[in-house]
Each structure stands twice: as C-alpha cells, then as structure tokens.
Short mmCIF file of C-alpha atoms and ligand atoms in Angstrom, two decimals:
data_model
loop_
_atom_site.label_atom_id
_atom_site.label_comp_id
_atom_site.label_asym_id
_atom_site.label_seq_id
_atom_site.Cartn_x
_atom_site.Cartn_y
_atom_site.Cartn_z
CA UNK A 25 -34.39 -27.82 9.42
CA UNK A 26 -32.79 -31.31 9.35
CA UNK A 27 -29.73 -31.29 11.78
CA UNK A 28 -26.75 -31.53 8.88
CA UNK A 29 -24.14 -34.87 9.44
CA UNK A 30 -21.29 -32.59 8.31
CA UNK A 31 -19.70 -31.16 11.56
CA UNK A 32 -18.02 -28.18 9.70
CA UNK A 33 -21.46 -27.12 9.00
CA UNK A 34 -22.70 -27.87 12.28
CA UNK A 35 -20.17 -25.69 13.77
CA UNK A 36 -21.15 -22.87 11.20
CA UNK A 37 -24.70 -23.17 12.44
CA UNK A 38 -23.19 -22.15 15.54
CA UNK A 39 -22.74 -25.27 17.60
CA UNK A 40 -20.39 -25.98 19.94
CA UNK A 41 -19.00 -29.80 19.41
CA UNK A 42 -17.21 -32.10 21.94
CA UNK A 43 -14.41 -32.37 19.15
CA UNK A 44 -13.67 -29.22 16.85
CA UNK A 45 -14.30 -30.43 13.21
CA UNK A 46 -10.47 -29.57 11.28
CA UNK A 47 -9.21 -28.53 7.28
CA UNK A 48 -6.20 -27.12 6.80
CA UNK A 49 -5.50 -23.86 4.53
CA UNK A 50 -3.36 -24.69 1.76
CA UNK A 51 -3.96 -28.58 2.64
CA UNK A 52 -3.63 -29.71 -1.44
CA UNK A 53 -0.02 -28.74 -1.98
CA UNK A 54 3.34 -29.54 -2.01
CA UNK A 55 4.39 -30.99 1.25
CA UNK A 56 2.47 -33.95 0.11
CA UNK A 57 4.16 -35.79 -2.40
CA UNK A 58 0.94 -37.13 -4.48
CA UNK A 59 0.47 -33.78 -5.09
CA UNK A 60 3.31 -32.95 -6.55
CA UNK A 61 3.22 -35.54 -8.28
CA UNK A 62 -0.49 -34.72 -10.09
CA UNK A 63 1.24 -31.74 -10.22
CA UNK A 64 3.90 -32.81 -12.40
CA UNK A 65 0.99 -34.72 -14.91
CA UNK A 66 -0.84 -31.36 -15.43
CA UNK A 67 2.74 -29.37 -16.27
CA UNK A 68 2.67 -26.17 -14.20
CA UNK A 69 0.45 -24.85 -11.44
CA UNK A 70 -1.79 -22.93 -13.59
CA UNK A 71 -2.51 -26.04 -15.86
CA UNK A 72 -3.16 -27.81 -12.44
CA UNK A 73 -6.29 -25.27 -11.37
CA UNK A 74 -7.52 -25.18 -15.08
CA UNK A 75 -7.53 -28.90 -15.35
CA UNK A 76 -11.05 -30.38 -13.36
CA UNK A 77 -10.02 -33.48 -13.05
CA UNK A 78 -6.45 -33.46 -11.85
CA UNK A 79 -7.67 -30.62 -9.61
CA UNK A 80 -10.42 -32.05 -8.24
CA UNK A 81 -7.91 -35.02 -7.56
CA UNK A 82 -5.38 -32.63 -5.29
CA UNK A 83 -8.37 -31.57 -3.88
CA UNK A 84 -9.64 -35.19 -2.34
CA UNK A 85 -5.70 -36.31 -1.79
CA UNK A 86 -5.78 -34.75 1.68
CA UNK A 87 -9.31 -36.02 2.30
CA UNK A 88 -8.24 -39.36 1.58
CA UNK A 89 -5.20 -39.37 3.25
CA UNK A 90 -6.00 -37.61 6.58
CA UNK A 91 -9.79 -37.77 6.50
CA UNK A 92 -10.12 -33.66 6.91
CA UNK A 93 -13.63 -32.52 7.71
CA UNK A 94 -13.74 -29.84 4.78
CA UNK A 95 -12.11 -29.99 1.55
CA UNK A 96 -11.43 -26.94 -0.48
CA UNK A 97 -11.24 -26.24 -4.08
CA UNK A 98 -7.83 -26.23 -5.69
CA UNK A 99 -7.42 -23.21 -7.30
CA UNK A 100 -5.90 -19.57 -6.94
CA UNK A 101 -7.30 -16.28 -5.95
CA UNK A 102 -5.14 -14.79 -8.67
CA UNK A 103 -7.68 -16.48 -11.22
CA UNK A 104 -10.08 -13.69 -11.14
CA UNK A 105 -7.58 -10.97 -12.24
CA UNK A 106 -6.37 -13.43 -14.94
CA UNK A 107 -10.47 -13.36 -15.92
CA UNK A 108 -10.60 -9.59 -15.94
CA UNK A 109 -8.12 -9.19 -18.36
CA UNK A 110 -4.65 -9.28 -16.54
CA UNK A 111 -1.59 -11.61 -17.54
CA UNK A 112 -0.82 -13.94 -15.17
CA UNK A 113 2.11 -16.36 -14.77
CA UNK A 114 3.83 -18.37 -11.91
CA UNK A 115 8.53 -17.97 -11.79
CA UNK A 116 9.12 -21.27 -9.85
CA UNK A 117 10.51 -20.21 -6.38
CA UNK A 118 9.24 -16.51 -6.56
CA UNK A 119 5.78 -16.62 -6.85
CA UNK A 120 2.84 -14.94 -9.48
CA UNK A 121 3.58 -12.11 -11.64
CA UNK A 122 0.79 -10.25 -13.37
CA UNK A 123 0.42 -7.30 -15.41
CA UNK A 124 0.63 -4.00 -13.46
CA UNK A 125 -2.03 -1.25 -12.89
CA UNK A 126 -1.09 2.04 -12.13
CA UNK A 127 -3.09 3.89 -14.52
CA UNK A 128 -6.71 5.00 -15.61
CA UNK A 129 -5.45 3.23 -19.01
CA UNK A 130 -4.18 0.58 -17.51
CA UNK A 131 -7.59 -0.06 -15.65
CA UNK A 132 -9.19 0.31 -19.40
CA UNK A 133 -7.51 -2.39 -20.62
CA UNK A 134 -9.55 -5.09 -17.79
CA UNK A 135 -12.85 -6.38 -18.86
CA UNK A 136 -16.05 -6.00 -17.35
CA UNK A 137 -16.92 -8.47 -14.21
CA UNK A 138 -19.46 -10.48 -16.18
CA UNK A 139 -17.05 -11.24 -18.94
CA UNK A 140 -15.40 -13.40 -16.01
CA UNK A 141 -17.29 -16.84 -16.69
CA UNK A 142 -15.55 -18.41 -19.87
CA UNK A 143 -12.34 -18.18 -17.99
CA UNK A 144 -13.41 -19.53 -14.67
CA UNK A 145 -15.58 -22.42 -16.27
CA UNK A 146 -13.30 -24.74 -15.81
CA UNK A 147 -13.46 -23.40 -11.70
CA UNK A 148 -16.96 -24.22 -11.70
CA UNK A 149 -16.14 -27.82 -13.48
CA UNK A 150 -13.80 -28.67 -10.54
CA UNK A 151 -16.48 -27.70 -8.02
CA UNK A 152 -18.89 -30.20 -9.92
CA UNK A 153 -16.84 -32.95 -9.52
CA UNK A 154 -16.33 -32.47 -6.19
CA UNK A 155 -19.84 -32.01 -4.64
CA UNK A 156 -20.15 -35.15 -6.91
CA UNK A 157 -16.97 -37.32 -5.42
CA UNK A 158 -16.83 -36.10 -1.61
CA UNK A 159 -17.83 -38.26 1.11
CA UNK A 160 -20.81 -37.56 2.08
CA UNK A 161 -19.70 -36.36 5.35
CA UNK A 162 -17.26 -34.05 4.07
CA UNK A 163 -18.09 -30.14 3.52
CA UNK A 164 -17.26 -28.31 0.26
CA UNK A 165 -15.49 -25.20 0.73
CA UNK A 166 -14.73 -22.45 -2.38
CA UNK A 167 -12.74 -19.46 -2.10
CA UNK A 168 -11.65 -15.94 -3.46
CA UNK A 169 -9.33 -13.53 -2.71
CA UNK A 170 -11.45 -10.72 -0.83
CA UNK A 171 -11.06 -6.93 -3.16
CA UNK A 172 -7.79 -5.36 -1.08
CA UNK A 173 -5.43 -8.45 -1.16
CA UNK A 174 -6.10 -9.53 -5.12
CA UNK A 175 -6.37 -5.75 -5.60
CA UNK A 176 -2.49 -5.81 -3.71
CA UNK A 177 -1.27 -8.44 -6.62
CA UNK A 178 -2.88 -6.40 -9.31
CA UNK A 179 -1.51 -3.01 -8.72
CA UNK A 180 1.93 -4.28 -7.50
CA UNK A 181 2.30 -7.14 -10.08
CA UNK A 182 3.68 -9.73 -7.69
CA UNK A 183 3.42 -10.45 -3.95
CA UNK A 184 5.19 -7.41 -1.82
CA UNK A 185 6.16 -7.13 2.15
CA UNK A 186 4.40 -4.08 2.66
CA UNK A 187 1.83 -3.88 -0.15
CA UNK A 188 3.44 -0.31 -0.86
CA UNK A 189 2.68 0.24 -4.79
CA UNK A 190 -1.49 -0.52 -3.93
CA UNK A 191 -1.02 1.89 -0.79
CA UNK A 192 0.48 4.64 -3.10
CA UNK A 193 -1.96 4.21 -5.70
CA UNK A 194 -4.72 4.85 -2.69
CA UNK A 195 -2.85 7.82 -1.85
CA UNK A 196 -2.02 9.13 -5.47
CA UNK A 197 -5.10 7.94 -7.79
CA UNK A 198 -8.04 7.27 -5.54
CA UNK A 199 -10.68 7.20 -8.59
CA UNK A 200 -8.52 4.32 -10.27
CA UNK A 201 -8.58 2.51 -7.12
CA UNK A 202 -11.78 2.76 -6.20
CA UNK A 203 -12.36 1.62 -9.66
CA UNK A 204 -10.22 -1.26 -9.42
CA UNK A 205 -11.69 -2.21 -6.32
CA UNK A 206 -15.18 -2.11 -8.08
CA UNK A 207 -14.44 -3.81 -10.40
CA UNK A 208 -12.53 -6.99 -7.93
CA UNK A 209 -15.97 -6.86 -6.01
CA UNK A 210 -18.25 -7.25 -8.52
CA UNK A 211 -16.23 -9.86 -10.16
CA UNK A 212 -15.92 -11.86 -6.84
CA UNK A 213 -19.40 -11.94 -6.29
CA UNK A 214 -20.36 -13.45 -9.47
CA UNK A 215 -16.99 -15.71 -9.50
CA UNK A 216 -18.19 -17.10 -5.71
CA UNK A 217 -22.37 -17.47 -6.61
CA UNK A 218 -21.11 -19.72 -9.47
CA UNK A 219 -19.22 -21.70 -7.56
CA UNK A 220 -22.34 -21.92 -4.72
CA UNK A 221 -24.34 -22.59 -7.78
CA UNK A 222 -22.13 -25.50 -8.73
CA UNK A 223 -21.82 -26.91 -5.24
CA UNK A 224 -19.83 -24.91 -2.84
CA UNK A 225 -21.18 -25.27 1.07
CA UNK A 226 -19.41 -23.10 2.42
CA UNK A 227 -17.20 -20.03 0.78
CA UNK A 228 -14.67 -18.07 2.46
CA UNK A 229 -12.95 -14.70 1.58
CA UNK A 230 -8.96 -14.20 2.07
CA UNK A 231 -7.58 -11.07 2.79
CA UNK A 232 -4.03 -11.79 3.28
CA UNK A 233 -3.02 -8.43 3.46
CA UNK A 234 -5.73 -6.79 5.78
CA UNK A 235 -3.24 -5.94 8.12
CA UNK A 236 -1.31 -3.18 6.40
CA UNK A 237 -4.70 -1.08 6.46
CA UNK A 238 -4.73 1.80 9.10
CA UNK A 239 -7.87 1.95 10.80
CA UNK A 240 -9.55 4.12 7.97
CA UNK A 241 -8.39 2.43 5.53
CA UNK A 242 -9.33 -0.79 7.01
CA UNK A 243 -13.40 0.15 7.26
CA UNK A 244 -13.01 0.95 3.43
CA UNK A 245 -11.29 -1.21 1.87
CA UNK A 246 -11.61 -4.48 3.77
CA UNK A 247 -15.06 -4.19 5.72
CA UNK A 248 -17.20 -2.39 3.53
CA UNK A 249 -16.12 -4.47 0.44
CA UNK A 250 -16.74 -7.75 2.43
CA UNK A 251 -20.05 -6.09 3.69
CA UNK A 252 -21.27 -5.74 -0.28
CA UNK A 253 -19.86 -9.35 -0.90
CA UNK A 254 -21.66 -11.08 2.37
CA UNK A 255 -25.30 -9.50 1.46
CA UNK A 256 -25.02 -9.97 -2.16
CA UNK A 257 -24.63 -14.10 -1.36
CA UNK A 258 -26.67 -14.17 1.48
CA UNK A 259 -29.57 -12.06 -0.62
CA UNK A 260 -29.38 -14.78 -3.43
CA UNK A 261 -28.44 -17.83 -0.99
CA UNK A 262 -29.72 -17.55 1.77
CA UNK A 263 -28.59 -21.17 3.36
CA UNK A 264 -24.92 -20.47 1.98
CA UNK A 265 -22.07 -20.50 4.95
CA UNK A 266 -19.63 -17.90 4.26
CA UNK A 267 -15.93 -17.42 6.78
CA UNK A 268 -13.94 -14.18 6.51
CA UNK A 269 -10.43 -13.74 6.56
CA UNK A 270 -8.97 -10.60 7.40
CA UNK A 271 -5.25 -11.83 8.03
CA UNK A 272 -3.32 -9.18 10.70
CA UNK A 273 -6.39 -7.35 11.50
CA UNK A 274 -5.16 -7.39 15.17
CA UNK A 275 -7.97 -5.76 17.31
CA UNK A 276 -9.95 -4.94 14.47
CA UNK A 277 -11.02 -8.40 13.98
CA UNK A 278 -13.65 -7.09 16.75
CA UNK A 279 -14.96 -4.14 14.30
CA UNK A 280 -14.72 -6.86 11.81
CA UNK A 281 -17.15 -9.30 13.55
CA UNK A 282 -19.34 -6.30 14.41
CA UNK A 283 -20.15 -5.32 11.39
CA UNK A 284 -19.52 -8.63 8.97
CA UNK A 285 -22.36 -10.91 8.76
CA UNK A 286 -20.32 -13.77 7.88
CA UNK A 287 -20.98 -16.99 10.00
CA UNK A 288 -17.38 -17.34 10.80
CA UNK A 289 -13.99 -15.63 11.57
CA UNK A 290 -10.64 -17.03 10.31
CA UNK A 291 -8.03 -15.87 12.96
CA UNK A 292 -3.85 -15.86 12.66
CA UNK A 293 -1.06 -17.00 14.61
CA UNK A 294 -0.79 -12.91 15.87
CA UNK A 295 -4.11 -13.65 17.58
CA UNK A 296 -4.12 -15.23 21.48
CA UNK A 297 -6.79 -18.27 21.19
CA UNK A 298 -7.78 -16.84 24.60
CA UNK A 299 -8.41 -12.98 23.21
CA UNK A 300 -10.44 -14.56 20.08
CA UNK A 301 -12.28 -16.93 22.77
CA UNK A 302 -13.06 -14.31 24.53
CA UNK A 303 -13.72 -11.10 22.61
CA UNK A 304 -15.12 -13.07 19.15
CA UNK A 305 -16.06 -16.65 19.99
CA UNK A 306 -19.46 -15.54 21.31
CA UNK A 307 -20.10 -13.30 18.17
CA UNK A 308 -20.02 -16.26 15.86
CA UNK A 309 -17.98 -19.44 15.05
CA UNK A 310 -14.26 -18.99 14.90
CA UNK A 311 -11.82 -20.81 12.66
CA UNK A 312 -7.78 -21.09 13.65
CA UNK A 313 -5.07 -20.44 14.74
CA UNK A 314 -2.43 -23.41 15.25
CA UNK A 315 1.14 -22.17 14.12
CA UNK A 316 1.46 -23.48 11.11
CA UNK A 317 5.53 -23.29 11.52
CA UNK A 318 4.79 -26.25 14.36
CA UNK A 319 3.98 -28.81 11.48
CA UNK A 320 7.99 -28.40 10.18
CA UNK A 321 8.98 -28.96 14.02
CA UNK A 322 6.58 -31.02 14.94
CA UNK A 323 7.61 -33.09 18.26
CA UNK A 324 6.41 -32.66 21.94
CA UNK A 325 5.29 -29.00 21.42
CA UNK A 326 2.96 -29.93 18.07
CA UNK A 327 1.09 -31.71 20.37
CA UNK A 328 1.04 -29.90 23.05
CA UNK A 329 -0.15 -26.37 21.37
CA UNK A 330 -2.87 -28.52 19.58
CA UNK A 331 -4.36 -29.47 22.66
CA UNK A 332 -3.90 -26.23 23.45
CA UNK A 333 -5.79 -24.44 21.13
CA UNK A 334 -8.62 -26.92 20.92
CA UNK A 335 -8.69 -25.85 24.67
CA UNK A 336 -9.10 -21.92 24.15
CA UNK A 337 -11.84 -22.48 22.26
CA UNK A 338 -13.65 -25.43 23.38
CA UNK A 339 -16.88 -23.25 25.39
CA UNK A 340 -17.90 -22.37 21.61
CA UNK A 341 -18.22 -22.89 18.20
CA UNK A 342 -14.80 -23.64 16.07
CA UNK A 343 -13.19 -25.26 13.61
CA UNK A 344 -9.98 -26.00 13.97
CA UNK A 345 -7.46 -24.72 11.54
CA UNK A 346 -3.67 -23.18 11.03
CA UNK A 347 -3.24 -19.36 11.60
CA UNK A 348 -1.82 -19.13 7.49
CA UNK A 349 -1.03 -21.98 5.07
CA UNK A 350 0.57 -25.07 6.02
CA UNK A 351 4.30 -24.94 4.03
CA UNK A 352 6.07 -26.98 1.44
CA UNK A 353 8.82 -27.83 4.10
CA UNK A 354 6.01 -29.22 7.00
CA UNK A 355 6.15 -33.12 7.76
CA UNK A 356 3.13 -34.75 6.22
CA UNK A 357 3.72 -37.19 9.37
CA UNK A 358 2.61 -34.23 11.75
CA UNK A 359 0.23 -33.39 9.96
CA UNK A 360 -1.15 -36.64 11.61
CA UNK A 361 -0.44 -36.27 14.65
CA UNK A 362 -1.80 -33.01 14.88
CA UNK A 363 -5.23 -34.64 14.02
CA UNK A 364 -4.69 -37.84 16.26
CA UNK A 365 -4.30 -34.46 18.86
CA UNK A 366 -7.58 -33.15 18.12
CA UNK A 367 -9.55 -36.28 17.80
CA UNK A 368 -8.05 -37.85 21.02
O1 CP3 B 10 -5.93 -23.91 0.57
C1 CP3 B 10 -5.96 -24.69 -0.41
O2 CP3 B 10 -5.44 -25.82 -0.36
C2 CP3 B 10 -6.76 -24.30 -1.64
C3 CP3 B 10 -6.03 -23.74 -2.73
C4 CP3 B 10 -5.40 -22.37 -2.58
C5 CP3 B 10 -4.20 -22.02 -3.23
N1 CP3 B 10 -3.99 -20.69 -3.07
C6 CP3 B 10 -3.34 -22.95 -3.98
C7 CP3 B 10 -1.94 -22.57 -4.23
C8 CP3 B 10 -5.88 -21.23 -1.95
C9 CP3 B 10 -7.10 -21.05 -1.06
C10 CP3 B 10 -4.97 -20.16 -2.29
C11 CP3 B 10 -5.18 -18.79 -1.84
C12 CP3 B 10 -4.15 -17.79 -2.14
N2 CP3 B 10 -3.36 -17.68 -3.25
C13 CP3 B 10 -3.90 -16.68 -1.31
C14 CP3 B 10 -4.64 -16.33 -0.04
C15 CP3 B 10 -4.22 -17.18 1.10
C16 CP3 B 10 -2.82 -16.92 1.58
O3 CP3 B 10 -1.99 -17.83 1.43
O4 CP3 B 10 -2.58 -15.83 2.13
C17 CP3 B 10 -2.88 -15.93 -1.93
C18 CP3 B 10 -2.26 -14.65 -1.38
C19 CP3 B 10 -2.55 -16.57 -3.15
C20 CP3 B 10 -1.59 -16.12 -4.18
C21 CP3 B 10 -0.51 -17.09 -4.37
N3 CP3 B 10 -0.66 -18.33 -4.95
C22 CP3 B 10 0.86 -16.95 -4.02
C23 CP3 B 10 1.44 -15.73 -3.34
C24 CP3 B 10 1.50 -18.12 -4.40
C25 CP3 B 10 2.98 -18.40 -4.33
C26 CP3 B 10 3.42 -18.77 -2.96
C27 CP3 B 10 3.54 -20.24 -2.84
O5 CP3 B 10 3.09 -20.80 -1.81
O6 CP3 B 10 4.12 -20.85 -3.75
C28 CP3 B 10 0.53 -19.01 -4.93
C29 CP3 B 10 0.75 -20.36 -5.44
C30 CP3 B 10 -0.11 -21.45 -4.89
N4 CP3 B 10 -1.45 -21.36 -4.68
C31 CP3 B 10 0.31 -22.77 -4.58
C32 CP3 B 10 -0.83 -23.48 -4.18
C33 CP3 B 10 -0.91 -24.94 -3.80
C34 CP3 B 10 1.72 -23.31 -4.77
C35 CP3 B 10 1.85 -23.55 -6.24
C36 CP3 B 10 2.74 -24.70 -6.61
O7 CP3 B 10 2.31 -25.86 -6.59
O8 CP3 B 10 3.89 -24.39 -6.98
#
C-alpha cells in the first residue's frame, strides 16, 4: 500500500509523526462568526445540517481559515432518532428536545433502521460535496452518536446531568431498552456505511455519556454495542479508519482499548496525557485531550499546555485534539495560536 499524504490517516495507520496532525471537535460552530453567519442564511440549526451546501460550507470554514488536518461533517447525532421516527427540535439556549420513550408503545411508534435513508439523504449529499471540495491533503471525517448516548436523548427527551430517566428505564424495562438500543445500533451502522460509501475516511463514534455506566453496565451498553458497530464496518470496509469515543470512561478506557478494534481512542480532559501515553498509546493511536476551557483564556498557559500535551504523547501515534467541544465563548484568535503551538 501507497504511503497516504494525509497525516491524520498516517497517524491512524499507526505512525508516529514529528508533528501531531490536529481537528478540533465541534470546530464548525459558533465561536466563528462565518458560521453563524451561514447559519443565519439556512434559518435554524436543523435547516443548517439538512441543507448540503450551506453545510458542507461550515464544514470547509475552519479548513480554510485555520488549515485543520481533518474536517468533519456538519451535522448532529440527534439526526438518526429524528430518522427512526422521533420529533426533534432545537429551544435556542437550551438545547434538543425530542419525543420521549418510556414505553413498549412508545418504542412501536419508531420505524425500522432501514427506513433511515430518505431522511439522512441529504447527510450523505453533504458528505459528497465534501470528498469532492477538500484539499486534497485534508481527511474526511463522519460521525454518529454511539447506541447509549443518542439512546440517553431518546429516553430522556433532552440532554440531562446524570442521564437518570435512560438509567431507570435500564433498571425498570430492560426488554424496551434493549430494544431501543437495537434498534440505535442497527440504524448507526447503516447511517455510518452510507456515509463511508459517500466518502467518509475516517468515522468516529461519540459516547458523551459513557461515563455514568458502572462497570457492568459499561461492557453492555457501551463496549459490546461499539464491538457490533466496529466489525460490521470493518467486515464491509475493510480500509475504513474508525476512532471511539467513550467520554468519562476513566480507567475503563483500558477495557475499552482491549476489547474495541477501533484504530483510535478519543480521550477527555479527566484523562492525564501521561496515563493515556502510557497505559493506551501503545495499544493504538490516541486522539486528545487539550482543555478545551483554555481556548476562552487563552494567554501564556494556552500555549504552554499545548506544548504540553503534544509532549505526553509525542513517543506514539496521535492526533491532536480538545478533551470535549471547543465553546461558543472560545477566542477564534487562540484557536491560532494553539496551532502555531503545535506546528512550531
Ligand atoms: O464537531 C463538529 O464540528 C461536527 C458537528 C457536530 C455537531 N454536533 C454540531 C452541533 C458533532 C460531531 C456533534 C455531536 C453531538 N451532538 C454530540 C456528541 C459530542 C458532544 O458534544 O458530546 C452531542 C451530545 C450532540 C447533541 C447536541 N447537539 C446538543 C446537546 C446540542 C446543544 C448544545 C450546544 O452546543 O448548543 C447540539 C447542537 C449542536 N450540534 C450545535 C452544533 C454546531 C450548536 C447548534 C447551533 O448552531 O445553535
């Protein structure tokens, strides 16, 4: 095989770089003011990730502006409940609301996975015009949410602390879970071999909420369902990168590695760079874990922990990232000279 130009993938293959290659989770949004102002054009956010052109356009802002080594689609892993069947709608400052399920009628009233694709065509549009419009050495990632976390959203109807309402339905109504879990799994697989179909690199699962699993819990509902995703991609693509996510899994990001075959592992700020060099780094490729919080401070100690994290993990194979999404209140400036850090 042909040594690939695009250092993200490079890195993936599980080569360590002189610099780490660097995208940013969350990097199309509204800290940068082009993108709220495409935003603005399209109406609401929803219109925005339905739209293929104006999203593909958030999604090369950052690429043109800061020259990021990966660019990832613009869109939402709430679009996948939306295709099953759920309502889904954005309150400006709160965050999504859907339609709740809490019952084995509730759960009736979803679709079946396949029925996903008329919804998500316009996705798979977006990821078209992408692979078509990136520079060449640029690599394209897509995304879903991984089974627990959109499963979180579904049950609860909106973003909680504690993830309490899908926790009591796992406790109360295991068959409608499990079901609902199903059903999220199935529907992500198809939802992310369309996208690698279309043009995706590189795809990566978030589980934003793996950290409010107990141990059991945790080999359930976040490895095994990742497990079923990994080998049904790898079985039908084999060349296809794929970086998990398990946000807060603490010290069972080492389980996680163990038994994952993804190629990479996305850590978070709770993680020491120097446990994740250490314990993970020679497992496979890791991905983090700047404090995002630094880009709204910015100053002496942006720099500073930049260096410092390109440090920890500079005997192995990484790509530099933020431990969560940057926010709307971070300084596009530092965003700068966080990279000018990197890049030297
Ligand atoms: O990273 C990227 O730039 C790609 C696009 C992307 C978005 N959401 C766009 C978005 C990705 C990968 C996501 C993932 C996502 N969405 C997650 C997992 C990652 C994480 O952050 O933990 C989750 C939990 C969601 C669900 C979601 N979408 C919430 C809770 C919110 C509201 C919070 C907020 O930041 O406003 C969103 C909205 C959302 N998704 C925005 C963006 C750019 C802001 C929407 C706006 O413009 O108003």
């Amino acid at each position: 095989m042909t040594q690939s130009t695009k250092t993200i993938l490079r890195a993936l293959n599980g080569e360590t770089l002189p610099t780490p290659p660097v995208w940013m989770m969350r990097q199309a949004g509204r800290y940068l003011p082009e993108y709220k102002a495409t935003r603005a054009q399209a109406g609401d956010f929803l219109s925005l990730c339905y739209n293929p052109d104006l999203a593909a356009e958030v999604t090369l802002q950052p690429i043109r502006r800061y020259g990021f080594d990966a660019a990832i689609l613009f869109a939402d892993i709430l679009l996948v409940p939306q295709a099953l069947g759920a309502d889904l709608w954005f309150v400006t400052g709160e965050g999504p609301r859907l339609s709740t399920i809490t019952s084995a009628d509730d759960l009736g009233k979803l679709g079946p996975a396949d029925d996903i694709h008329e919804t998500l065509a316009p996705i798979y549009q977006t990821v078209r015009n992408l692979s078509a419009a990136l520079p060449k050495e640029t690599t394209l990632i897509g995304f879903a949410g991984a089974p627990w976390t959109v499963a979180t959203y579904m049950i609860a109807g909106r973003g909680t602390p504690d993830q309490g309402p899908a926790h009591a339905l796992m406790r109360e109504n295991q068959p409608v879970f499990d079901a609902l879990m199903d059903r999220i799994t199935d529907a992500t697989i198809l939802y992310l071999a369309e996208q690698i179909k279309a043009g995706a690199e590189v795809v990566k699962l978030f589980d934003s909420w793996a950290g409010s699993l107990g141990a059991d819990a945790f080999d359930r509902y976040c490895t095994a369902p990742h497990i079923k995703i990994v080998t049904a991609l790898k079985t039908q693509f084999p060349e296809v990168k794929i970086i998990g996510f398990p946000r807060g899994a603490d010290q069972k990001y080492i389980d996680y590695v163990d038994q994952v075959a993804v190629d990479c592992v996305a850590v978070d700020t709770a993680v020491s760079s120097n446990w994740a060099a250490e314990n993970l780094q020679p497992k496979m490729c890791v991905q983090g874990n700047l404090d995002q919080s630094l880009l709204v401070t910015g100053g002496e100690k942006l720099i500073a922990e930049t260096k410092r994290v390109v440090s920890a993990f500079k005997n192995g194979p990484h790509i530099f990232n933020l431990g969560h999404g940057i926010t709307p209140d971070a300084s596009p400036d530092n965003v700068s000279q966080m990279i000018a850090a990197i890049r030297g």
